[in-house]
Short mmCIF file of C-alpha atoms in Angstrom, two decimals:
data_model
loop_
_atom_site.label_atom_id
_atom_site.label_comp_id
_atom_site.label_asym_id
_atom_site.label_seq_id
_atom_site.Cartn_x
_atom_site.Cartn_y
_atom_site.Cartn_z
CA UNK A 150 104.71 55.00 57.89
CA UNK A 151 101.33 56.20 59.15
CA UNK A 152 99.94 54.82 62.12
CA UNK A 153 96.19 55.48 62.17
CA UNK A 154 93.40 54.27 64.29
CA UNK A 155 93.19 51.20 62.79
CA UNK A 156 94.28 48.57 65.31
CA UNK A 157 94.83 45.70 62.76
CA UNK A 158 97.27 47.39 60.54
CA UNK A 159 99.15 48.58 63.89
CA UNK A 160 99.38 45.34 65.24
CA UNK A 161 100.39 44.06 61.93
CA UNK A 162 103.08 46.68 61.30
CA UNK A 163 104.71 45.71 64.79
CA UNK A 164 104.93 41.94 64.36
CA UNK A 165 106.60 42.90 60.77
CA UNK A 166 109.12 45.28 61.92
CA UNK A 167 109.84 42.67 64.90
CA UNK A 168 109.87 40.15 62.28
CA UNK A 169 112.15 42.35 60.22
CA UNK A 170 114.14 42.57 63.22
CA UNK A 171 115.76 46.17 61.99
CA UNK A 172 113.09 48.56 63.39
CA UNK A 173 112.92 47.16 66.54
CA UNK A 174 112.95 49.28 69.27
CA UNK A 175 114.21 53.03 69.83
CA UNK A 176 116.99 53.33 72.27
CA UNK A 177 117.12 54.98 75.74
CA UNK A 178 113.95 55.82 76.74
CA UNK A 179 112.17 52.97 75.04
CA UNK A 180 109.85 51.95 71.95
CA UNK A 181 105.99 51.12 72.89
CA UNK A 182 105.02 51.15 68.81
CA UNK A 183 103.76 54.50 69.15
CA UNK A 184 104.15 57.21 66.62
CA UNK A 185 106.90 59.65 67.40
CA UNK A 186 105.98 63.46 68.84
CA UNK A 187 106.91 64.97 65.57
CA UNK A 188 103.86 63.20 63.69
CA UNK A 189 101.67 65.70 63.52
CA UNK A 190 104.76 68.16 62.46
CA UNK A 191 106.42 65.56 59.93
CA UNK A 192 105.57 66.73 56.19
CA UNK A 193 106.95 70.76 57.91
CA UNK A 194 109.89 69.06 59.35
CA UNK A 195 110.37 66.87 55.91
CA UNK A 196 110.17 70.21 53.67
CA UNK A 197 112.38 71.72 56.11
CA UNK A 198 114.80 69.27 55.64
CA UNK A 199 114.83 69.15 51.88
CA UNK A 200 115.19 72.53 52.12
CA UNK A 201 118.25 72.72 54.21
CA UNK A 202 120.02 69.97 51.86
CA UNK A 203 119.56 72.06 48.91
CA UNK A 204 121.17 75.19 51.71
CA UNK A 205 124.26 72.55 52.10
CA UNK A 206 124.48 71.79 48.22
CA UNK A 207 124.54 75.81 47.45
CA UNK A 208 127.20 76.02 50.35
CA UNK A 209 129.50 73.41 48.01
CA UNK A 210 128.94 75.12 45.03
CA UNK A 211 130.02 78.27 46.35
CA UNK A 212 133.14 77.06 47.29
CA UNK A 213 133.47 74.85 44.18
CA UNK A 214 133.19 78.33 43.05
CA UNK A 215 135.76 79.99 44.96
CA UNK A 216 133.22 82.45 46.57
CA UNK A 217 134.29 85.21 49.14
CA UNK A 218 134.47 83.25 52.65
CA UNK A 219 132.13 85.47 54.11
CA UNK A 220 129.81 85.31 51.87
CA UNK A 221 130.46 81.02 52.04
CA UNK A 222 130.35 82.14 55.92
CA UNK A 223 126.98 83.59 55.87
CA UNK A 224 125.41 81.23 54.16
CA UNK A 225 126.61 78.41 56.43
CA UNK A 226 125.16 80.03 59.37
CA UNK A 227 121.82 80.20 57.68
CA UNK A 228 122.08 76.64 57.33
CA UNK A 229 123.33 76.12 61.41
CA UNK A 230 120.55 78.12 62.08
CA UNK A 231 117.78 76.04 59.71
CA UNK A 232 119.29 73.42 61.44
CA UNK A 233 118.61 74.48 64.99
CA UNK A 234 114.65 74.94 64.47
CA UNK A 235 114.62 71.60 63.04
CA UNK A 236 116.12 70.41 66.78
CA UNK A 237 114.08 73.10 68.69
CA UNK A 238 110.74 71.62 66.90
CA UNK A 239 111.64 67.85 67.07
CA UNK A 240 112.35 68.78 71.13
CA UNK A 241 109.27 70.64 71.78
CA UNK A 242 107.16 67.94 69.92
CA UNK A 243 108.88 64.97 72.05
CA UNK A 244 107.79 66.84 75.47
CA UNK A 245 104.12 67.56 73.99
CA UNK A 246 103.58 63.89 73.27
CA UNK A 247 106.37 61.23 74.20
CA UNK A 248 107.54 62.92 77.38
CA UNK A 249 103.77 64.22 78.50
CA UNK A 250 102.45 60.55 77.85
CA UNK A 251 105.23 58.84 79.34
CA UNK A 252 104.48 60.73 82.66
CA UNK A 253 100.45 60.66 82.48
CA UNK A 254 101.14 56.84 81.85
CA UNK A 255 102.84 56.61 85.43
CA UNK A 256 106.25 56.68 84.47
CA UNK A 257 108.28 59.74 82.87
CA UNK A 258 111.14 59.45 85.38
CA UNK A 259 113.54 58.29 82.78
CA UNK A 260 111.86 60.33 79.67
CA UNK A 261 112.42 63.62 81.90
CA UNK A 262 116.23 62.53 82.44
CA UNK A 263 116.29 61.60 78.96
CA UNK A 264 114.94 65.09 78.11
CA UNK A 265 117.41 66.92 80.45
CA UNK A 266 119.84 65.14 78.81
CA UNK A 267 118.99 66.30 74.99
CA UNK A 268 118.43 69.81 75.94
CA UNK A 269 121.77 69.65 77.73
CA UNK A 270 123.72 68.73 74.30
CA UNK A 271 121.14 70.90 72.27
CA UNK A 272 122.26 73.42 74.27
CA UNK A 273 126.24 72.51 74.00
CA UNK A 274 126.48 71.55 70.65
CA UNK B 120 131.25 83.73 39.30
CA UNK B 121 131.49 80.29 37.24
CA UNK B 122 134.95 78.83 37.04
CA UNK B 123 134.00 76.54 33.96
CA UNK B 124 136.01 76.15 30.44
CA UNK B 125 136.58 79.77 29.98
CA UNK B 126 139.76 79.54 31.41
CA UNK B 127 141.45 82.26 28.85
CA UNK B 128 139.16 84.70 30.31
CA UNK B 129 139.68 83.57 33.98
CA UNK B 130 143.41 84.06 33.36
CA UNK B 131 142.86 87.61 31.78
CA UNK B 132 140.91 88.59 34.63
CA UNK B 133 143.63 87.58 36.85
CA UNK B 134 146.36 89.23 34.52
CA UNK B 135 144.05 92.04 35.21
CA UNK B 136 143.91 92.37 38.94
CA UNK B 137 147.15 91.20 39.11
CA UNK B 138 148.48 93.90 37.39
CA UNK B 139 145.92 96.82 39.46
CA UNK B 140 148.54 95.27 42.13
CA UNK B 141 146.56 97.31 44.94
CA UNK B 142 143.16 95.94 44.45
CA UNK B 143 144.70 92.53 46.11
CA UNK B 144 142.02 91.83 48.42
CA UNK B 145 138.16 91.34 48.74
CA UNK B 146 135.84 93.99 49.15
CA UNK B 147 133.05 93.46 51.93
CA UNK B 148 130.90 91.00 50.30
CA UNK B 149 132.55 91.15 47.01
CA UNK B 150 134.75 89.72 44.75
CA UNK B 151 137.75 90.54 42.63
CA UNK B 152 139.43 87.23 41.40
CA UNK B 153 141.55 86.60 44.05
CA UNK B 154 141.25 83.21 45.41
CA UNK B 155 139.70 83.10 49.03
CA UNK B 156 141.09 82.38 52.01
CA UNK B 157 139.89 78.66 52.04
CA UNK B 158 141.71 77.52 49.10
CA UNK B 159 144.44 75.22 50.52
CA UNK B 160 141.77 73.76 52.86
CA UNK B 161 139.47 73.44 49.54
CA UNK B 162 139.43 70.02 49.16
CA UNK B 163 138.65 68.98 52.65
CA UNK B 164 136.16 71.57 53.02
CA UNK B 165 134.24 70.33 49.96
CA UNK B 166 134.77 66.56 51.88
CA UNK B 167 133.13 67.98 54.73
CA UNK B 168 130.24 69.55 52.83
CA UNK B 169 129.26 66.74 50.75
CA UNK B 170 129.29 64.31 54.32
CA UNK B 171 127.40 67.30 55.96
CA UNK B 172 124.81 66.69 52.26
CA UNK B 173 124.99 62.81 53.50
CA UNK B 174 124.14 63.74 57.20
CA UNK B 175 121.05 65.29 55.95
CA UNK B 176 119.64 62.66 53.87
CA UNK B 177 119.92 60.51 56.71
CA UNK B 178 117.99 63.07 59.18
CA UNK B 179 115.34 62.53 56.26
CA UNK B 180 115.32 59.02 56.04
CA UNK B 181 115.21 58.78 59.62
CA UNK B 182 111.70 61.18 60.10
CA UNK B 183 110.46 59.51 56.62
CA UNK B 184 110.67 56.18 58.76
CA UNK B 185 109.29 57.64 62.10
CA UNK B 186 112.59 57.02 64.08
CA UNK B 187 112.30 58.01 67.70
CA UNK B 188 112.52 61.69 68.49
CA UNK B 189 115.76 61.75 70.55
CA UNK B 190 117.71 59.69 67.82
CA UNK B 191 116.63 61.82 64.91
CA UNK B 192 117.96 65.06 67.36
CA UNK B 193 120.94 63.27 68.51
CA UNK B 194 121.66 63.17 63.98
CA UNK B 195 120.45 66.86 64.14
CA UNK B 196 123.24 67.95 66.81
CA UNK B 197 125.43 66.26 65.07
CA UNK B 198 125.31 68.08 61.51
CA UNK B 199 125.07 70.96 63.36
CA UNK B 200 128.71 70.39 65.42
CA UNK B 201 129.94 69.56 61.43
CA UNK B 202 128.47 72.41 60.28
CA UNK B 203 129.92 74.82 62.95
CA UNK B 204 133.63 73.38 62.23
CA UNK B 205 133.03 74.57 58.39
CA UNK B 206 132.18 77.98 59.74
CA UNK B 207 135.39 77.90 62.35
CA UNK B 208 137.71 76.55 59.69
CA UNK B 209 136.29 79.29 56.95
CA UNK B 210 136.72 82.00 59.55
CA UNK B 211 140.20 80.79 60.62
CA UNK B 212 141.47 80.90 56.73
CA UNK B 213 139.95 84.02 56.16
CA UNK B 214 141.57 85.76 58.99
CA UNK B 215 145.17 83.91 58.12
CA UNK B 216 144.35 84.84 54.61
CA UNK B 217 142.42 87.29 53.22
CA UNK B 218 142.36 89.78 56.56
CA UNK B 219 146.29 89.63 56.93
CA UNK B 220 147.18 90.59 53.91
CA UNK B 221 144.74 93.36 53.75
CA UNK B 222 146.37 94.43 56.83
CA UNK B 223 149.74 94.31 55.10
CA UNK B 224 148.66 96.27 51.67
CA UNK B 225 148.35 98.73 54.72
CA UNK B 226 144.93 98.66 55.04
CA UNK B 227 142.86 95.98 56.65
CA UNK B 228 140.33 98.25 58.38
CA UNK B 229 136.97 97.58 57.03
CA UNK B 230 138.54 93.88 56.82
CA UNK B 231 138.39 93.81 60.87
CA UNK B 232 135.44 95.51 60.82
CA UNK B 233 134.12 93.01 58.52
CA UNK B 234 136.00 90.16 60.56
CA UNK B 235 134.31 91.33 64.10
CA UNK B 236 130.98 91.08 62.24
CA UNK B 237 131.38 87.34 61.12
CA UNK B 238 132.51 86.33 64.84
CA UNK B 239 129.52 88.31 66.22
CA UNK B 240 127.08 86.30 64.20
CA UNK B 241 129.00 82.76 64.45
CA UNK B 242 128.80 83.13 68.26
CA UNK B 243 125.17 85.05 67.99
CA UNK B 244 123.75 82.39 65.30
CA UNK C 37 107.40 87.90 97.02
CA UNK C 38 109.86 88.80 99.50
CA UNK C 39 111.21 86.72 102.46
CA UNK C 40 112.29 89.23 105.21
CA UNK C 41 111.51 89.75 108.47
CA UNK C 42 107.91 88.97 108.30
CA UNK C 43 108.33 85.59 109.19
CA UNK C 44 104.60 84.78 110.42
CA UNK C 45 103.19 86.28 107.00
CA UNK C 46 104.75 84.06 105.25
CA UNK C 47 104.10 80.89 107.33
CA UNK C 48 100.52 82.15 107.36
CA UNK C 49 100.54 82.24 103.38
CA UNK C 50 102.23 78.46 102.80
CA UNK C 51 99.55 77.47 105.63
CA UNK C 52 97.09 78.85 103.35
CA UNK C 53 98.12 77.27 99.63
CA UNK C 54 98.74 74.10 101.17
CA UNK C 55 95.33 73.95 102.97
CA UNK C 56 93.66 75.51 99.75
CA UNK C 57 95.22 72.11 97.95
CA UNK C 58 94.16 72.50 94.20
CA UNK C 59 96.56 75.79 94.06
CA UNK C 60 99.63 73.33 93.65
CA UNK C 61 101.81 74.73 90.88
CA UNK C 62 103.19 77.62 89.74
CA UNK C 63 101.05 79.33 86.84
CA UNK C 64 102.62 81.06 83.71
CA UNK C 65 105.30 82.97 85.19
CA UNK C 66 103.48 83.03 88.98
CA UNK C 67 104.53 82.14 92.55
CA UNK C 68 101.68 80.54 94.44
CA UNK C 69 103.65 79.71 97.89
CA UNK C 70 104.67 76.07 96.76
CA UNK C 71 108.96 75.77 96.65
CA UNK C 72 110.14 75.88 93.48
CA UNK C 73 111.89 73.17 91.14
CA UNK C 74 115.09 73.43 92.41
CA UNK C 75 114.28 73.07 95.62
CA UNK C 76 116.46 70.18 96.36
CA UNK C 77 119.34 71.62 94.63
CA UNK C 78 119.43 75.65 96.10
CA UNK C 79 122.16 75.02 98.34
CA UNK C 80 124.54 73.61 95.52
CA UNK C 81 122.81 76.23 92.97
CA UNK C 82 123.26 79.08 95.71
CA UNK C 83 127.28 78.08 95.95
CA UNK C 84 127.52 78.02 92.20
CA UNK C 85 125.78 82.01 91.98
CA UNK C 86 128.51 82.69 94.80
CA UNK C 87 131.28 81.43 92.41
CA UNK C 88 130.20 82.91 89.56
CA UNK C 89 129.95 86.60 91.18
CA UNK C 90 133.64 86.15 92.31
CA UNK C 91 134.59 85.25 88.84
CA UNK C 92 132.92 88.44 87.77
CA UNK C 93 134.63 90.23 89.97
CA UNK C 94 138.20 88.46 88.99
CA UNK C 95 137.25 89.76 85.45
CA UNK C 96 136.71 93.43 86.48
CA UNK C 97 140.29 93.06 88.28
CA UNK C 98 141.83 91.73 85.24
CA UNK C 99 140.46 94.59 83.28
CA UNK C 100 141.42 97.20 85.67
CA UNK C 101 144.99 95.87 85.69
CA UNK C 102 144.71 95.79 81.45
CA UNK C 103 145.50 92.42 81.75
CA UNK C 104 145.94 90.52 78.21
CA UNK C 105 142.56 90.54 76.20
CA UNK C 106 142.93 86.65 76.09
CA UNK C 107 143.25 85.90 79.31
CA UNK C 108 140.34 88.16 79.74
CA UNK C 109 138.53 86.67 77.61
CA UNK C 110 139.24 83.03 78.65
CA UNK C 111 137.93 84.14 82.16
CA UNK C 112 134.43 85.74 80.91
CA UNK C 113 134.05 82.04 78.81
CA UNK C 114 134.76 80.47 81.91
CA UNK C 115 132.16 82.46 83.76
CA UNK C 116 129.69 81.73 80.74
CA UNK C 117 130.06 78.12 80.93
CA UNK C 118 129.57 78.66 84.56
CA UNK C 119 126.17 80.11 84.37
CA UNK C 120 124.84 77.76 81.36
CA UNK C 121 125.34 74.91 83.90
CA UNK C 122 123.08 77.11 86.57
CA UNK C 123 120.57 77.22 83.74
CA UNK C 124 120.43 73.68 82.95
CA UNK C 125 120.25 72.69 86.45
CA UNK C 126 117.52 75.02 86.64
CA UNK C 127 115.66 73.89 83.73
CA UNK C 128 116.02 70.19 84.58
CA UNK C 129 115.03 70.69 87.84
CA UNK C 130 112.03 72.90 86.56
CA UNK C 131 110.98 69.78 84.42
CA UNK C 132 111.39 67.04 86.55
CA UNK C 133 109.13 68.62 89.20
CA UNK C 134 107.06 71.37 88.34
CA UNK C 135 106.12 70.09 84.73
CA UNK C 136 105.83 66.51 85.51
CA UNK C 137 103.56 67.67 88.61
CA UNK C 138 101.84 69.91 86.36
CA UNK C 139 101.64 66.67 83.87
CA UNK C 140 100.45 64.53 86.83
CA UNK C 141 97.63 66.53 88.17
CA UNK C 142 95.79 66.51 84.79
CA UNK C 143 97.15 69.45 83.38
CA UNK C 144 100.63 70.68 81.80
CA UNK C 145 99.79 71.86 78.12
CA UNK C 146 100.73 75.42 79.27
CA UNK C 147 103.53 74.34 81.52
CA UNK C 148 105.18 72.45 78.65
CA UNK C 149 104.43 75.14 76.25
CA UNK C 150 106.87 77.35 78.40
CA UNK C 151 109.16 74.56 79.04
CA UNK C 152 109.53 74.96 75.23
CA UNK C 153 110.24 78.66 75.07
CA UNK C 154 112.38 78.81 77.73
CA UNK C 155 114.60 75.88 76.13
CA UNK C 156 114.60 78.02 72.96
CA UNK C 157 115.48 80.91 74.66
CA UNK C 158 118.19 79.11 76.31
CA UNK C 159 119.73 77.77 73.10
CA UNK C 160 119.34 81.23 70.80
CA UNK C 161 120.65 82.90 73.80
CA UNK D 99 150.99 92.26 87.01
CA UNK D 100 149.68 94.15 90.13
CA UNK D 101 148.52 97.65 89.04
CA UNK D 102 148.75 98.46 93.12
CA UNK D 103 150.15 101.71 95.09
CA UNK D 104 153.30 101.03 93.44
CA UNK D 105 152.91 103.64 90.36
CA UNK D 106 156.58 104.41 90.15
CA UNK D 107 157.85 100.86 88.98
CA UNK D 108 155.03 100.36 86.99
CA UNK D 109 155.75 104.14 85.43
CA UNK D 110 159.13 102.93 85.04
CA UNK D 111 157.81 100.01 83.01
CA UNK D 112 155.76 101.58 80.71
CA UNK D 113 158.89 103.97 79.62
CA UNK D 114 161.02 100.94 79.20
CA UNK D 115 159.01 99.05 77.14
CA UNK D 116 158.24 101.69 74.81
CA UNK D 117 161.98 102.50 74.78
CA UNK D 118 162.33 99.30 74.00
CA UNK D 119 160.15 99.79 71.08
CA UNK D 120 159.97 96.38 69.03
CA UNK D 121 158.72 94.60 72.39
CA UNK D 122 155.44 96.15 71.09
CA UNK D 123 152.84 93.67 71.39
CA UNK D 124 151.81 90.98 74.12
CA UNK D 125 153.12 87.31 73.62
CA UNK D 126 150.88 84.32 73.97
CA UNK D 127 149.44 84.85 76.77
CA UNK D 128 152.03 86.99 78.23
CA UNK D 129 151.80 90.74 78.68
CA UNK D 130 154.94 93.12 78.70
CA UNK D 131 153.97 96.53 79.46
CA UNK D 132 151.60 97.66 76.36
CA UNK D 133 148.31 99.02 76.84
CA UNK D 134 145.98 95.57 75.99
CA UNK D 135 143.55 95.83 72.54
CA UNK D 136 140.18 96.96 75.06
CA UNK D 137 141.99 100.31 76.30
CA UNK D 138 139.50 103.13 74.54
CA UNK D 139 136.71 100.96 75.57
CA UNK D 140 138.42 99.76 79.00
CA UNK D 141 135.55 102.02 81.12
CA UNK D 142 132.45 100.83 79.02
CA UNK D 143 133.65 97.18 80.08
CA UNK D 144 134.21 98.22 83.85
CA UNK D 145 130.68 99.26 83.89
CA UNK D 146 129.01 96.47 81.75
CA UNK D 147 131.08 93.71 85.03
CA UNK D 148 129.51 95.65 87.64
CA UNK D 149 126.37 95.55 85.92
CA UNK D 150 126.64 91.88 85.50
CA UNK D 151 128.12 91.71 88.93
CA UNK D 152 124.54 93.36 90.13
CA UNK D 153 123.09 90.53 87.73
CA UNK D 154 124.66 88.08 89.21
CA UNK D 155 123.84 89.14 92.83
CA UNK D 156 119.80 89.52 91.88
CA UNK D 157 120.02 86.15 90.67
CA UNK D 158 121.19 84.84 93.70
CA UNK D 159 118.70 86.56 95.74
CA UNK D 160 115.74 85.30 93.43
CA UNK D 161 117.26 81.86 94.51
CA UNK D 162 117.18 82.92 98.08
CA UNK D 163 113.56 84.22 97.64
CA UNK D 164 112.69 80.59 96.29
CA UNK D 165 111.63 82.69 93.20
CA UNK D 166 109.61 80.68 90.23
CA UNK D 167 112.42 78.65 88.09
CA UNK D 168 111.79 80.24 84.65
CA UNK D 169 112.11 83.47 86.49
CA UNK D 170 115.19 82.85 87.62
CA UNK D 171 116.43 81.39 83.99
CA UNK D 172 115.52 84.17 81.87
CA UNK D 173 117.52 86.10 84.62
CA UNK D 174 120.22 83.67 84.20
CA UNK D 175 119.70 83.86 80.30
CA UNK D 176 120.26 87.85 80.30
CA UNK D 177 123.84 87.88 82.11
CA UNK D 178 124.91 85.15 80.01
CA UNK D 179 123.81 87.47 76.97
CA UNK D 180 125.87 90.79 78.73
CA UNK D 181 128.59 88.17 79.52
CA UNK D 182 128.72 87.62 75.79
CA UNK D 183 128.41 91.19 74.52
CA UNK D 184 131.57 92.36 76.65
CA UNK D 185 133.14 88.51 75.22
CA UNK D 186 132.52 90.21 71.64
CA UNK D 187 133.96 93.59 72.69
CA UNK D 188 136.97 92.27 74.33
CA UNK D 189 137.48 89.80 71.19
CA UNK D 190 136.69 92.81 68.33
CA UNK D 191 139.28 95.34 70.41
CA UNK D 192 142.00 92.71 70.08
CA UNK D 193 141.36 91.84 66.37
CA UNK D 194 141.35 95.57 65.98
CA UNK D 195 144.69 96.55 67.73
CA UNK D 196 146.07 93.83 68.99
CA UNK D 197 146.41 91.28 66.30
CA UNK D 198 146.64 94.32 63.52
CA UNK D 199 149.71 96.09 64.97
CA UNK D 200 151.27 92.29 65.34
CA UNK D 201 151.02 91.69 61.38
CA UNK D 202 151.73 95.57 60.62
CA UNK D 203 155.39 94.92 62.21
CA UNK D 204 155.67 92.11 60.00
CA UNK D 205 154.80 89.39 62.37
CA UNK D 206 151.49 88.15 63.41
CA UNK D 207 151.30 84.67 62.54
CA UNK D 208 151.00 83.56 66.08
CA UNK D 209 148.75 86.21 66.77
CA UNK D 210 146.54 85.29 64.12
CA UNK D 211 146.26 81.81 65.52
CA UNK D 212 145.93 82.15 68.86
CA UNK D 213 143.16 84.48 67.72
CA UNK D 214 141.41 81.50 65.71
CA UNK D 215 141.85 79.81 69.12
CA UNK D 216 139.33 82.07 70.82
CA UNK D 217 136.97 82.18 68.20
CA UNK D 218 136.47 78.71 68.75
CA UNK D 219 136.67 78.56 72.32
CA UNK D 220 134.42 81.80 72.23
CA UNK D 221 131.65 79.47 69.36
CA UNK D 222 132.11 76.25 71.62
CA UNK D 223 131.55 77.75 75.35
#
C-alpha cells in the first residue's frame, strides 16, 4: 500500500478502508491514515522476514530429520536472534517517525507511554 | 542425514552402532544414528514449528499491509516467546536425554561442556 | 560533575544554564546543569539501588556459606530482574522528558538516535 | 546453614555426611553437608559480588550526582551483564558436579529437572 504525495489517492484509500470497515484504525495509540515508521525500511524488513521463514522451515526439517538438538538448538537461536532485529528496527523506526511526530504535533504523551510500554515487553519477552 | 525410503540402510546403520555399543551418544555437533533427545516431544515440536512458520507469514502480511508499528512488534514478541520455548524444550530433552546417558556410559564430559555452551548462548542470544 | 561540598559552585553553574536558556538538554552523553529524566522518580530509583546492593550482598553470604547453587542462583535472577526494572524506569523516564523535550524544542534526531542504541543495548544485554 | 564461629559442629557435619556416604548430593533445594557444584571457583565468584557490589554502589552515586540517564543505564546495563556471567558460572559448576555426580550414583532424574527449571528461569529473567 504506498501512500505518496498524492492527496487524492490518500483521501481515496481512507474512505475505502473505512468503507471496508476492516482496516480501520490501529489500536492504542491511534490511526491518523499515516504511513507507519517502518516505510522507508519495509522492502529490508519484508526480505528479512522471508528470510527468517525459510530459517523456521530449515528448523522443521531438521527435526523431521532427527538432527542433533544442538545443532536444531543453534539454529533456532539464529532465528530468535533474526527475529529480535526485526523488533529492534520496527522500534527504532516507530520513535523516528510515529513517536517524533506525535510529540512535534503537540501530543506524544500517550505515544511515549505506549513506547515505554513496547520496549518494556521487548525487553521481557 | 535424510530419513527417506532407504529404510534397509537406516536399519543397518543402526544394527551398526548398536552393535559398537560404546559409541551410544552424539559427538559435539555430530551425529551417529542415535535418535536425539527430542524424539518423544517430536510431534509437538514439529506443531510448534509449523505455527511458529504461520506466525511469520502473518508478521508479513501485516508490514505488506502497513499495519501499525506497535501491532506488527506486539506479533514479533510473540514468535519470539514461541520460539524461545522450542529452544527451552530442545535443551530440556537434550539434557534428560542425550547428556544423561553420556554421563552414564561413564563419560558425559565434553557433553556438559557442550551443555554449558548451549545455556550460555540461549541466555546470551 | 560532582556534588560535594561546594555548594555555591554549583548553584552558581544551574544559575548560569538556566539564564543561558537555549543550553536546555543534555547532549550526546553530556551533563549541561539541567536535572536529569528521572528526576521525579530518584527517590523511589535511589531505594531500589539500596535494595539491590543488599541483595548483592545476601548473594556473597550465600556463597560464603556454599549455600545450594540453586538457591544461589535464584537470588542473582532475582537481583537481575531487580536492576532491569531500574533500567526501564530509567529509560522511560529518559524518553518521556529528555527526548520529548529534545523533540519539542525543534530538535531530537540525535537524542532519538541514542534512545535507539541504548534500547538495543538494553535488550542484547 | 550458618557457617559462623561454630567450626566444631559444622566439622562434625562434614565427617558425618561423608560417613554417611550415599547422602552425597543436595536435595531440591535442600543442602546436607556437601561442598555445593561452585567450590573450585567459589573465590572467583566472591570477587566478581564485590565487584558488582562496587557496581552497584557507583550506580547509586551517579543517581545521587543527578548523572545524565543513559549514563547511568549503560552502568546499569554492565552489572546486569557481570550479574549474568557469575548466573552462567554458578549454573555451568552445578551441571558439571552437581547434577553429574547425581546421575553417576544412578539417580539424577530430579536433578536433571530441577536443572531444566533454572535454565528457564535463568532464559526468562
Amino acid at each position: 500500500m504506498r501512500r505518496g504525495a498524492d492527496g487524492g489517492l490518500e483521501t481515496a484509500f481512507l474512505s475505502l478502508s473505512v468503507a471496508a470497515g476492516q482496516i480501520s484504525h490501529y489500536t492504542h495509540g491511534g490511526y491518523n491514515g499515516r504511513v507507519p515508521g517502518y516505510t522507508k525500511d519495509k522492502q529490508k524488513i519484508e526480505t528479512r522476514l522471508r528470510r527468517i521463514e525459510g530459517q523456521v522451515r530449515g528448523i522443521q526439517k531438521m527435526v523431521e530429520e532427527d538432527r542433533y538438538c544442538i545443532d536444531v538448538l543453534t539454529q533456532v537461536n539464529a532465528t530468535r536472534a533474526a527475529l529480535e532485529s526485526v523488533a529492534l528496527q520496527l522500534l527504532a523506526d516507530h520513535t523516528e517517525h510515529c513517536v517524533t511526530e506525535a510529540i512535534r504535533s503537540g501530543g506524544g504523551k500517550a505515544k511515549v507511554r505506549e513506547l515505554n510500554d513496547a520496549v518494556e515487553r521487548l525487553v521481557r519477552s
